[in-house]
Amino acid sequence: MATGGHERLEDAVPAPDEELLERLPADEWAVLLRSVRAALHQLDDNVVTPRMAQLRALPASRLASGRSRRDLCRFLSTGGALWHGTLARLDDDPDGGTVLAILRGEVEVAAPQPRHPQRADAGSPDRHQRLRTRAREFREQRDDARRRAEGLEARLRVEQGRVQELEDDVRTLEETIEALQRRLTAAAEERHQAVERVRRQADAQVAQLRDELRKLRRREEERLQRRRRHRRAREALERRASEEIADYRSSLRSGARPAASGRPSRLPAGIAPGTVDAAQALLVPGRRVVVDGYNVSLQHRGHLELEQQRLWLTTQLESLVARLKVRCTVVFDGDPGVNAPTSRSRLVRVRFTAGGTADDAIVELVESLAADEPVVVVTDDRELADRVRRLRADVIGTAPLLALAG
């Protein structure tokens, strides 16, 4: 149903009103949605907004109504590349004639009529196409529900395992209690002297428990005091780190020569380890870089929530990768949470270590590389630095890294 040229079609069908798009009947919206999704996937990345990227990743069933549909209507009503691409594909769609007529104002949008299973057009090609479209949408919904169910089943199995462990612990405790009861029954049959001896032992145990309780309370108070001291020390460290980063950035003006390849790398003569020049010499294009995530973010953005820390650090690393062309992986302890994505970056690989520590994951990653492949680990953790150095990895501190990320 091509109109004879996309330029004339764009003149005849300008960007539609957002309200008109929202009032499109379900069948016409399904036809329009095919063209919109195809146009979304053909857009250049430099014109795709974060919200467009989210809409592009959603299945068709999620775009049929609600906020996602309203956002699509808003993007289409502004014109631009998305509308032009949609219009071109709609013009080529055999089912697009009614939608184009509505958008031109040639057909009024009527209220949806009740559907009857015996209507005359039940066997028409348009009806079959709509049924196929809906069937595809239902299959996508089914697959999405199945994936969610598999995830819930996996979590259920984990929880069942934990319940089994707790039941085993309860049985052990019950057996212990029964054994103690038998001992008490036997002790009651002993002579008075034996009973007194047991009583004295019990008194001694109570005294010991009370003493341990006092020690625990004292340790808890000491822990709280250490926590306050650590917080004050961290704040002071953040201030010092900010000053060091400013000094490091100023030193970048002098430039640095790249380190000689190998594992570990050899710095050029005159460049001291631990400096920005040393970091710049190590971070050559193609070099693999592994970052101890929370070791960096807690020092330099410890006042933020963990998700905000991850976003800040990933943004810094993206800038570094874009400029130096290194291959970067950042490792965080634990998991990202229920609603957080594992990664929002296409330049930086983000890994989480649910069930383990970032230190162990970083060491395993370094061990998995070829023995002669250069690798740079970014951390201020002395223990982790010693472990990866034994694997002949290069180590740079967090401050030089942030200075280069700039």
Short mmCIF file of C-alpha atoms in Angstrom, two decimals:
data_model
loop_
_atom_site.label_atom_id
_atom_site.label_comp_id
_atom_site.label_asym_id
_atom_site.label_seq_id
_atom_site.Cartn_x
_atom_site.Cartn_y
_atom_site.Cartn_z
CA MET A 1 0.00 0.00 0.00
CA ALA A 2 2.95 2.35 -0.63
CA THR A 3 1.90 5.96 -1.26
CA GLY A 4 4.52 6.64 -3.93
CA GLY A 5 7.21 8.21 -1.76
CA HIS A 6 7.94 8.66 1.93
CA GLU A 7 8.44 12.41 1.61
CA ARG A 8 4.89 12.92 0.27
CA LEU A 9 3.53 10.54 2.94
CA GLU A 10 5.20 12.56 5.72
CA ASP A 11 3.59 15.72 4.31
CA ALA A 12 0.19 14.03 4.16
CA VAL A 13 0.45 12.46 7.64
CA PRO A 14 2.19 14.81 10.09
CA ALA A 15 3.11 13.73 13.60
CA PRO A 16 -0.17 12.63 15.24
CA ASP A 17 -1.78 13.98 18.36
CA GLU A 18 -0.82 12.06 21.49
CA GLU A 19 -4.44 11.78 22.62
CA LEU A 20 -5.49 10.36 19.23
CA LEU A 21 -2.81 7.67 19.50
CA GLU A 22 -3.94 6.73 22.99
CA ARG A 23 -7.54 6.33 21.74
CA LEU A 24 -6.65 3.97 18.90
CA PRO A 25 -8.65 0.70 19.15
CA ALA A 26 -6.73 -2.42 20.11
CA ASP A 27 -6.61 -3.85 16.58
CA GLU A 28 -5.29 -0.65 15.00
CA TRP A 29 -2.84 -0.18 17.88
CA ALA A 30 -1.49 -3.71 17.28
CA VAL A 31 -0.90 -2.84 13.59
CA LEU A 32 0.79 0.46 14.50
CA LEU A 33 2.86 -1.24 17.21
CA ARG A 34 4.50 -3.61 14.67
CA SER A 35 5.82 -0.61 12.73
CA VAL A 36 6.85 1.27 15.90
CA ARG A 37 8.88 -1.67 17.25
CA ALA A 38 10.60 -2.19 13.89
CA ALA A 39 11.46 1.52 13.74
CA LEU A 40 12.77 1.47 17.33
CA HIS A 41 15.21 -1.34 16.53
CA GLN A 42 16.47 0.53 13.42
CA LEU A 43 17.18 3.83 15.20
CA ASP A 44 20.80 4.92 15.57
CA ASP A 45 22.04 4.52 19.12
CA ASN A 46 22.97 8.20 19.32
CA VAL A 47 19.29 9.23 19.07
CA VAL A 48 17.93 6.53 21.39
CA THR A 49 17.09 7.91 24.84
CA PRO A 50 17.34 5.68 27.92
CA ARG A 51 13.53 5.40 28.03
CA MET A 52 13.44 4.47 24.32
CA ALA A 53 15.99 1.74 25.03
CA GLN A 54 13.77 0.38 27.80
CA LEU A 55 10.71 0.40 25.53
CA ARG A 56 12.69 -1.31 22.76
CA ALA A 57 13.53 -4.20 25.11
CA LEU A 58 9.93 -4.79 26.25
CA PRO A 59 7.71 -7.48 24.63
CA ALA A 60 4.70 -6.34 22.61
CA SER A 61 2.32 -7.36 25.39
CA ARG A 62 3.89 -4.80 27.72
CA LEU A 63 3.36 -2.01 25.16
CA ALA A 64 -0.36 -2.59 24.67
CA SER A 65 -1.47 -0.30 27.50
CA GLY A 66 -0.43 1.59 30.58
CA ARG A 67 2.61 3.80 31.01
CA SER A 68 4.63 2.11 28.28
CA ARG A 69 1.95 2.83 25.68
CA ARG A 70 1.62 6.44 26.86
CA ASP A 71 5.38 6.96 26.57
CA LEU A 72 5.35 5.53 23.02
CA CYS A 73 2.48 7.86 22.08
CA ARG A 74 4.41 10.81 23.47
CA PHE A 75 7.56 9.95 21.48
CA LEU A 76 5.53 9.50 18.27
CA SER A 77 3.65 12.79 18.72
CA THR A 78 6.93 14.74 18.74
CA GLY A 79 7.78 13.63 15.17
CA GLY A 80 11.45 13.01 14.45
CA ALA A 81 13.27 9.86 13.40
CA LEU A 82 11.01 7.45 15.32
CA TRP A 83 7.82 8.80 13.70
CA HIS A 84 9.36 8.92 10.20
CA GLY A 85 10.59 5.33 10.48
CA THR A 86 7.21 4.19 11.84
CA LEU A 87 5.33 5.96 9.05
CA ALA A 88 7.52 4.36 6.35
CA ARG A 89 6.93 0.86 7.74
CA LEU A 90 3.23 1.50 8.28
CA ASP A 91 2.94 2.54 4.62
CA ASP A 92 4.46 -0.81 3.60
CA ASP A 93 2.21 -2.83 5.97
CA PRO A 94 -0.78 -4.43 4.16
CA ASP A 95 -2.85 -3.82 7.32
CA GLY A 96 -1.79 -0.19 7.73
CA GLY A 97 -4.48 1.46 5.59
CA THR A 98 -7.02 1.92 8.39
CA VAL A 99 -4.40 3.31 10.77
CA LEU A 100 -3.18 5.83 8.15
CA ALA A 101 -6.76 6.87 7.44
CA ILE A 102 -7.33 7.52 11.15
CA LEU A 103 -4.09 9.50 11.45
CA ARG A 104 -5.04 11.60 8.38
CA GLY A 105 -8.42 12.35 9.98
CA GLU A 106 -10.32 10.50 7.26
CA VAL A 107 -11.80 8.00 9.72
CA GLU A 108 -13.16 8.81 13.15
CA VAL A 109 -12.07 6.66 16.06
CA ALA A 110 -15.21 4.91 17.26
CA ALA A 111 -15.82 3.36 20.64
CA PRO A 112 -14.97 -0.37 20.63
CA GLN A 113 -17.99 -2.60 19.92
CA PRO A 114 -18.65 -5.94 21.64
CA ARG A 115 -17.15 -8.85 19.77
CA HIS A 116 -19.37 -11.75 18.74
CA PRO A 117 -17.86 -15.16 17.99
CA GLN A 118 -20.07 -15.55 14.89
CA ARG A 119 -19.37 -12.19 13.18
CA ALA A 120 -19.15 -12.20 9.40
CA ASP A 121 -15.47 -11.31 9.08
CA ALA A 122 -14.24 -14.12 11.33
CA GLY A 123 -12.49 -15.79 8.42
CA SER A 124 -11.07 -12.68 6.73
CA PRO A 125 -7.29 -12.28 6.19
CA ASP A 126 -7.25 -9.21 8.48
CA ARG A 127 -8.89 -11.21 11.22
CA HIS A 128 -6.39 -14.04 10.77
CA GLN A 129 -3.50 -11.58 10.90
CA ARG A 130 -4.82 -10.03 14.09
CA LEU A 131 -5.27 -13.45 15.63
CA ARG A 132 -1.71 -14.40 14.69
CA THR A 133 -0.45 -11.14 16.20
CA ARG A 134 -2.33 -11.77 19.43
CA ALA A 135 -1.19 -15.37 19.53
CA ARG A 136 2.40 -14.19 19.20
CA GLU A 137 1.84 -11.70 22.01
CA PHE A 138 0.31 -14.41 24.19
CA ARG A 139 3.29 -16.67 23.50
CA GLU A 140 5.64 -13.88 24.54
CA GLN A 141 3.61 -13.38 27.73
CA ARG A 142 3.68 -17.14 28.34
CA ASP A 143 7.47 -17.28 27.86
CA ASP A 144 7.95 -14.30 30.16
CA ALA A 145 5.74 -15.91 32.81
CA ARG A 146 7.60 -19.19 32.40
CA ARG A 147 10.95 -17.48 32.96
CA ARG A 148 9.63 -15.80 36.07
CA ALA A 149 8.23 -19.12 37.31
CA GLU A 150 11.59 -20.83 36.77
CA GLY A 151 13.26 -18.10 38.80
CA LEU A 152 10.72 -18.50 41.59
CA GLU A 153 11.17 -22.28 41.54
CA ALA A 154 14.93 -21.85 41.90
CA ARG A 155 14.42 -19.54 44.86
CA LEU A 156 11.92 -22.02 46.33
CA ARG A 157 14.47 -24.83 46.09
CA VAL A 158 17.02 -22.67 47.91
CA GLU A 159 14.51 -21.83 50.63
CA GLN A 160 13.51 -25.49 50.94
CA GLY A 161 17.16 -26.35 51.45
CA ARG A 162 17.39 -23.76 54.20
CA VAL A 163 14.22 -25.11 55.83
CA GLN A 164 15.72 -28.61 55.75
CA GLU A 165 18.87 -27.33 57.45
CA LEU A 166 16.78 -25.65 60.15
CA GLU A 167 14.78 -28.85 60.67
CA ASP A 168 18.03 -30.79 61.07
CA ASP A 169 19.21 -28.25 63.64
CA VAL A 170 15.90 -28.55 65.52
CA ARG A 171 16.19 -32.35 65.59
CA THR A 172 19.73 -32.06 66.92
CA LEU A 173 18.58 -29.69 69.63
CA GLU A 174 15.67 -31.96 70.54
CA GLU A 175 18.03 -34.92 70.84
CA THR A 176 20.33 -32.84 73.02
CA ILE A 177 17.40 -31.82 75.22
CA GLU A 178 16.28 -35.44 75.57
CA ALA A 179 19.80 -36.48 76.55
CA LEU A 180 19.92 -33.73 79.17
CA GLN A 181 16.56 -34.82 80.54
CA ARG A 182 17.81 -38.38 80.90
CA ARG A 183 20.87 -37.12 82.70
CA LEU A 184 18.71 -35.06 85.06
CA THR A 185 16.55 -38.09 85.81
CA ALA A 186 19.62 -40.15 86.59
CA ALA A 187 21.07 -37.36 88.72
CA ALA A 188 17.88 -37.23 90.79
CA GLU A 189 18.50 -40.81 91.82
CA GLU A 190 21.98 -40.10 93.10
CA ARG A 191 22.78 -39.30 96.66
CA HIS A 192 22.41 -35.83 98.08
CA GLN A 193 26.11 -35.19 97.78
CA ALA A 194 26.07 -35.86 94.05
CA VAL A 195 23.08 -33.54 93.66
CA GLU A 196 24.92 -30.78 95.48
CA ARG A 197 27.92 -31.29 93.28
CA VAL A 198 25.78 -30.94 90.14
CA ARG A 199 24.16 -27.84 91.64
CA ARG A 200 27.53 -26.28 92.28
CA GLN A 201 28.55 -27.05 88.71
CA ALA A 202 25.35 -25.41 87.43
CA ASP A 203 26.02 -22.35 89.54
CA ALA A 204 29.50 -22.18 88.08
CA GLN A 205 28.09 -22.42 84.55
CA VAL A 206 25.60 -19.63 85.28
CA ALA A 207 28.39 -17.48 86.60
CA GLN A 208 30.43 -18.22 83.49
CA LEU A 209 27.50 -17.32 81.23
CA ARG A 210 26.97 -14.08 83.10
CA ASP A 211 30.63 -13.29 82.73
CA GLU A 212 30.46 -14.06 79.00
CA LEU A 213 27.36 -11.86 78.71
CA ARG A 214 29.22 -8.97 80.31
CA LYS A 215 32.09 -9.53 77.89
CA LEU A 216 29.72 -9.59 74.92
CA ARG A 217 28.12 -6.34 76.01
CA ARG A 218 31.54 -4.77 76.42
CA ARG A 219 32.60 -6.01 72.96
CA GLU A 220 29.42 -4.62 71.43
CA GLU A 221 30.13 -1.23 72.93
CA GLU A 222 33.70 -1.40 71.63
CA ARG A 223 32.37 -2.36 68.19
CA LEU A 224 30.09 0.67 68.13
CA GLN A 225 32.98 2.90 69.13
CA ARG A 226 35.17 1.40 66.39
CA ARG A 227 32.38 1.95 63.89
CA ARG A 228 32.18 5.62 64.82
CA ARG A 229 35.96 5.92 64.56
CA HIS A 230 35.94 4.20 61.17
CA ARG A 231 33.26 6.56 59.91
CA ARG A 232 35.29 9.57 60.98
CA ALA A 233 38.43 8.04 59.44
CA ARG A 234 36.58 7.32 56.20
CA GLU A 235 35.37 10.90 55.97
CA ALA A 236 38.91 12.12 56.50
CA LEU A 237 40.15 9.62 53.89
CA GLU A 238 37.59 10.90 51.39
CA ARG A 239 38.80 14.45 51.91
CA ARG A 240 42.42 13.37 51.47
CA ALA A 241 41.52 11.31 48.41
CA SER A 242 39.81 14.32 46.80
CA GLU A 243 42.93 16.37 47.36
CA GLU A 244 45.14 13.58 45.96
CA ILE A 245 42.97 13.24 42.87
CA ALA A 246 43.26 16.95 42.22
CA ASP A 247 47.05 16.66 42.52
CA TYR A 248 47.11 13.60 40.24
CA ARG A 249 45.06 15.33 37.58
CA SER A 250 47.45 18.21 37.46
CA SER A 251 50.32 15.75 36.97
CA LEU A 252 48.65 14.30 33.84
CA ARG A 253 49.79 17.30 31.81
CA SER A 254 53.28 15.84 31.61
CA GLY A 255 52.03 12.61 29.89
CA ALA A 256 53.52 9.12 30.26
CA ARG A 257 55.10 6.48 28.05
CA PRO A 258 53.39 3.05 27.82
CA ALA A 259 54.77 0.17 29.86
CA ALA A 260 56.49 -2.72 28.09
CA SER A 261 54.11 -5.64 27.46
CA GLY A 262 54.38 -8.82 29.47
CA ARG A 263 53.20 -10.05 32.86
CA PRO A 264 53.92 -8.23 35.00
CA SER A 265 54.51 -5.14 32.84
CA ARG A 266 57.78 -3.20 33.01
CA LEU A 267 57.41 0.54 33.57
CA PRO A 268 59.55 2.89 31.47
CA ALA A 269 62.63 4.30 33.13
CA GLY A 270 61.95 7.31 35.32
CA ILE A 271 58.31 6.43 36.11
CA ALA A 272 57.65 5.53 39.73
CA PRO A 273 55.06 2.86 40.66
CA GLY A 274 51.86 4.12 42.26
CA THR A 275 51.78 7.39 40.31
CA VAL A 276 49.35 8.63 37.68
CA ASP A 277 52.14 8.35 35.09
CA ALA A 278 52.57 4.68 36.02
CA ALA A 279 48.82 4.07 35.74
CA GLN A 280 48.70 5.80 32.36
CA ALA A 281 51.64 3.72 31.13
CA LEU A 282 49.87 0.50 32.17
CA LEU A 283 46.42 1.36 30.77
CA VAL A 284 47.21 0.99 27.07
CA PRO A 285 44.55 0.18 24.43
CA GLY A 286 43.32 -3.40 24.67
CA ARG A 287 44.72 -3.94 28.19
CA ARG A 288 42.43 -5.97 30.48
CA VAL A 289 41.51 -4.04 33.66
CA VAL A 290 39.75 -5.55 36.71
CA VAL A 291 38.35 -3.07 39.29
CA ASP A 292 37.60 -3.86 42.96
CA GLY A 293 34.21 -2.06 42.83
CA TYR A 294 33.25 -1.24 46.41
CA ASN A 295 36.89 -0.68 47.38
CA VAL A 296 36.80 2.31 45.01
CA SER A 297 33.25 3.58 45.59
CA LEU A 298 33.20 3.29 49.40
CA GLN A 299 36.38 5.37 49.64
CA HIS A 300 35.40 8.08 47.21
CA ARG A 301 31.57 8.10 47.37
CA GLY A 302 30.86 6.32 50.64
CA HIS A 303 28.05 8.73 51.55
CA LEU A 304 25.90 7.46 48.66
CA GLU A 305 23.60 4.45 48.59
CA LEU A 306 25.22 1.31 47.13
CA GLU A 307 23.25 1.49 43.88
CA GLN A 308 24.26 5.14 43.44
CA GLN A 309 27.89 4.20 44.17
CA ARG A 310 27.78 1.53 41.45
CA LEU A 311 26.26 3.96 38.95
CA TRP A 312 28.88 6.62 39.74
CA LEU A 313 31.81 4.19 39.40
CA THR A 314 30.45 2.65 36.19
CA THR A 315 30.12 6.13 34.68
CA GLN A 316 33.74 6.92 35.59
CA LEU A 317 34.94 3.65 34.07
CA GLU A 318 32.95 4.21 30.88
CA SER A 319 34.75 7.53 30.44
CA LEU A 320 38.09 5.78 30.98
CA VAL A 321 37.27 2.99 28.50
CA ALA A 322 36.04 5.42 25.86
CA ARG A 323 39.24 7.42 26.07
CA LEU A 324 41.91 4.72 26.64
CA LYS A 325 40.22 1.78 24.83
CA VAL A 326 40.93 -0.70 27.63
CA ARG A 327 38.78 -3.78 28.39
CA CYS A 328 37.27 -3.16 31.80
CA THR A 329 35.49 -5.43 34.29
CA VAL A 330 34.25 -4.14 37.67
CA VAL A 331 33.43 -6.65 40.44
CA PHE A 332 31.03 -5.90 43.33
CA ASP A 333 30.37 -8.02 46.43
CA GLY A 334 26.92 -9.59 46.85
CA ASP A 335 24.05 -9.09 44.45
CA PRO A 336 22.50 -5.92 42.97
CA GLY A 337 19.11 -6.29 44.63
CA VAL A 338 15.67 -7.20 43.33
CA ASN A 339 15.04 -4.17 41.09
CA ALA A 340 18.59 -3.26 40.07
CA PRO A 341 19.99 -4.32 36.69
CA THR A 342 23.15 -6.30 36.55
CA SER A 343 24.64 -3.90 34.13
CA ARG A 344 23.57 -0.71 32.43
CA SER A 345 26.82 -0.26 30.55
CA ARG A 346 27.87 -1.51 27.15
CA LEU A 347 31.50 -0.44 27.65
CA VAL A 348 32.11 -1.87 31.13
CA ARG A 349 31.35 -5.44 32.22
CA VAL A 350 29.73 -5.50 35.69
CA ARG A 351 29.89 -8.66 37.82
CA PHE A 352 28.35 -9.48 41.22
CA THR A 353 29.53 -12.19 43.59
CA ALA A 354 26.40 -13.49 45.30
CA GLY A 355 27.58 -16.21 47.66
CA GLY A 356 31.25 -15.13 47.52
CA THR A 357 33.58 -12.14 47.85
CA ALA A 358 34.82 -9.73 45.23
CA ASP A 359 38.43 -10.49 46.26
CA ASP A 360 38.06 -14.20 45.49
CA ALA A 361 36.23 -13.47 42.22
CA ILE A 362 39.00 -11.09 41.10
CA VAL A 363 41.70 -13.65 41.92
CA GLU A 364 39.80 -16.35 40.01
CA LEU A 365 39.42 -14.01 37.03
CA VAL A 366 43.16 -13.27 36.97
CA GLU A 367 43.96 -16.99 37.29
CA SER A 368 41.67 -17.79 34.35
CA LEU A 369 43.66 -15.58 31.96
CA ALA A 370 46.58 -16.77 29.88
CA ALA A 371 49.82 -16.71 31.85
CA ASP A 372 51.38 -14.09 29.55
CA GLU A 373 48.29 -11.86 29.11
CA PRO A 374 48.86 -8.51 30.87
CA VAL A 375 46.17 -7.60 33.42
CA VAL A 376 45.79 -4.58 35.70
CA VAL A 377 43.92 -4.83 39.03
CA VAL A 378 42.63 -1.59 40.59
CA THR A 379 42.39 -1.73 44.40
CA ASP A 380 43.68 -0.17 47.61
CA ASP A 381 43.15 -3.45 49.48
CA ARG A 382 46.64 -4.55 50.48
CA GLU A 383 45.72 -8.22 50.93
CA LEU A 384 44.06 -8.43 47.50
CA ALA A 385 46.98 -6.56 45.92
CA ASP A 386 49.44 -9.10 47.39
CA ARG A 387 47.36 -12.01 46.11
CA VAL A 388 47.17 -10.80 42.51
CA ARG A 389 50.82 -9.72 42.48
CA ARG A 390 51.71 -13.33 43.23
CA LEU A 391 49.88 -14.09 39.99
CA ARG A 392 52.10 -11.49 38.24
CA ALA A 393 49.28 -8.98 37.75
CA ASP A 394 49.92 -5.22 37.76
CA VAL A 395 48.24 -3.21 40.55
CA ILE A 396 47.30 0.48 40.57
CA GLY A 397 45.54 2.46 43.29
CA THR A 398 42.06 3.95 43.18
CA ALA A 399 43.20 7.57 43.17
CA PRO A 400 45.35 7.31 40.00
CA LEU A 401 42.49 5.48 38.26
CA LEU A 402 39.98 8.24 39.07
CA ALA A 403 42.50 10.87 38.03
CA LEU A 404 42.77 9.25 34.60
CA ALA A 405 38.98 8.83 34.38
CA GLY A 406 38.82 12.59 34.91
#
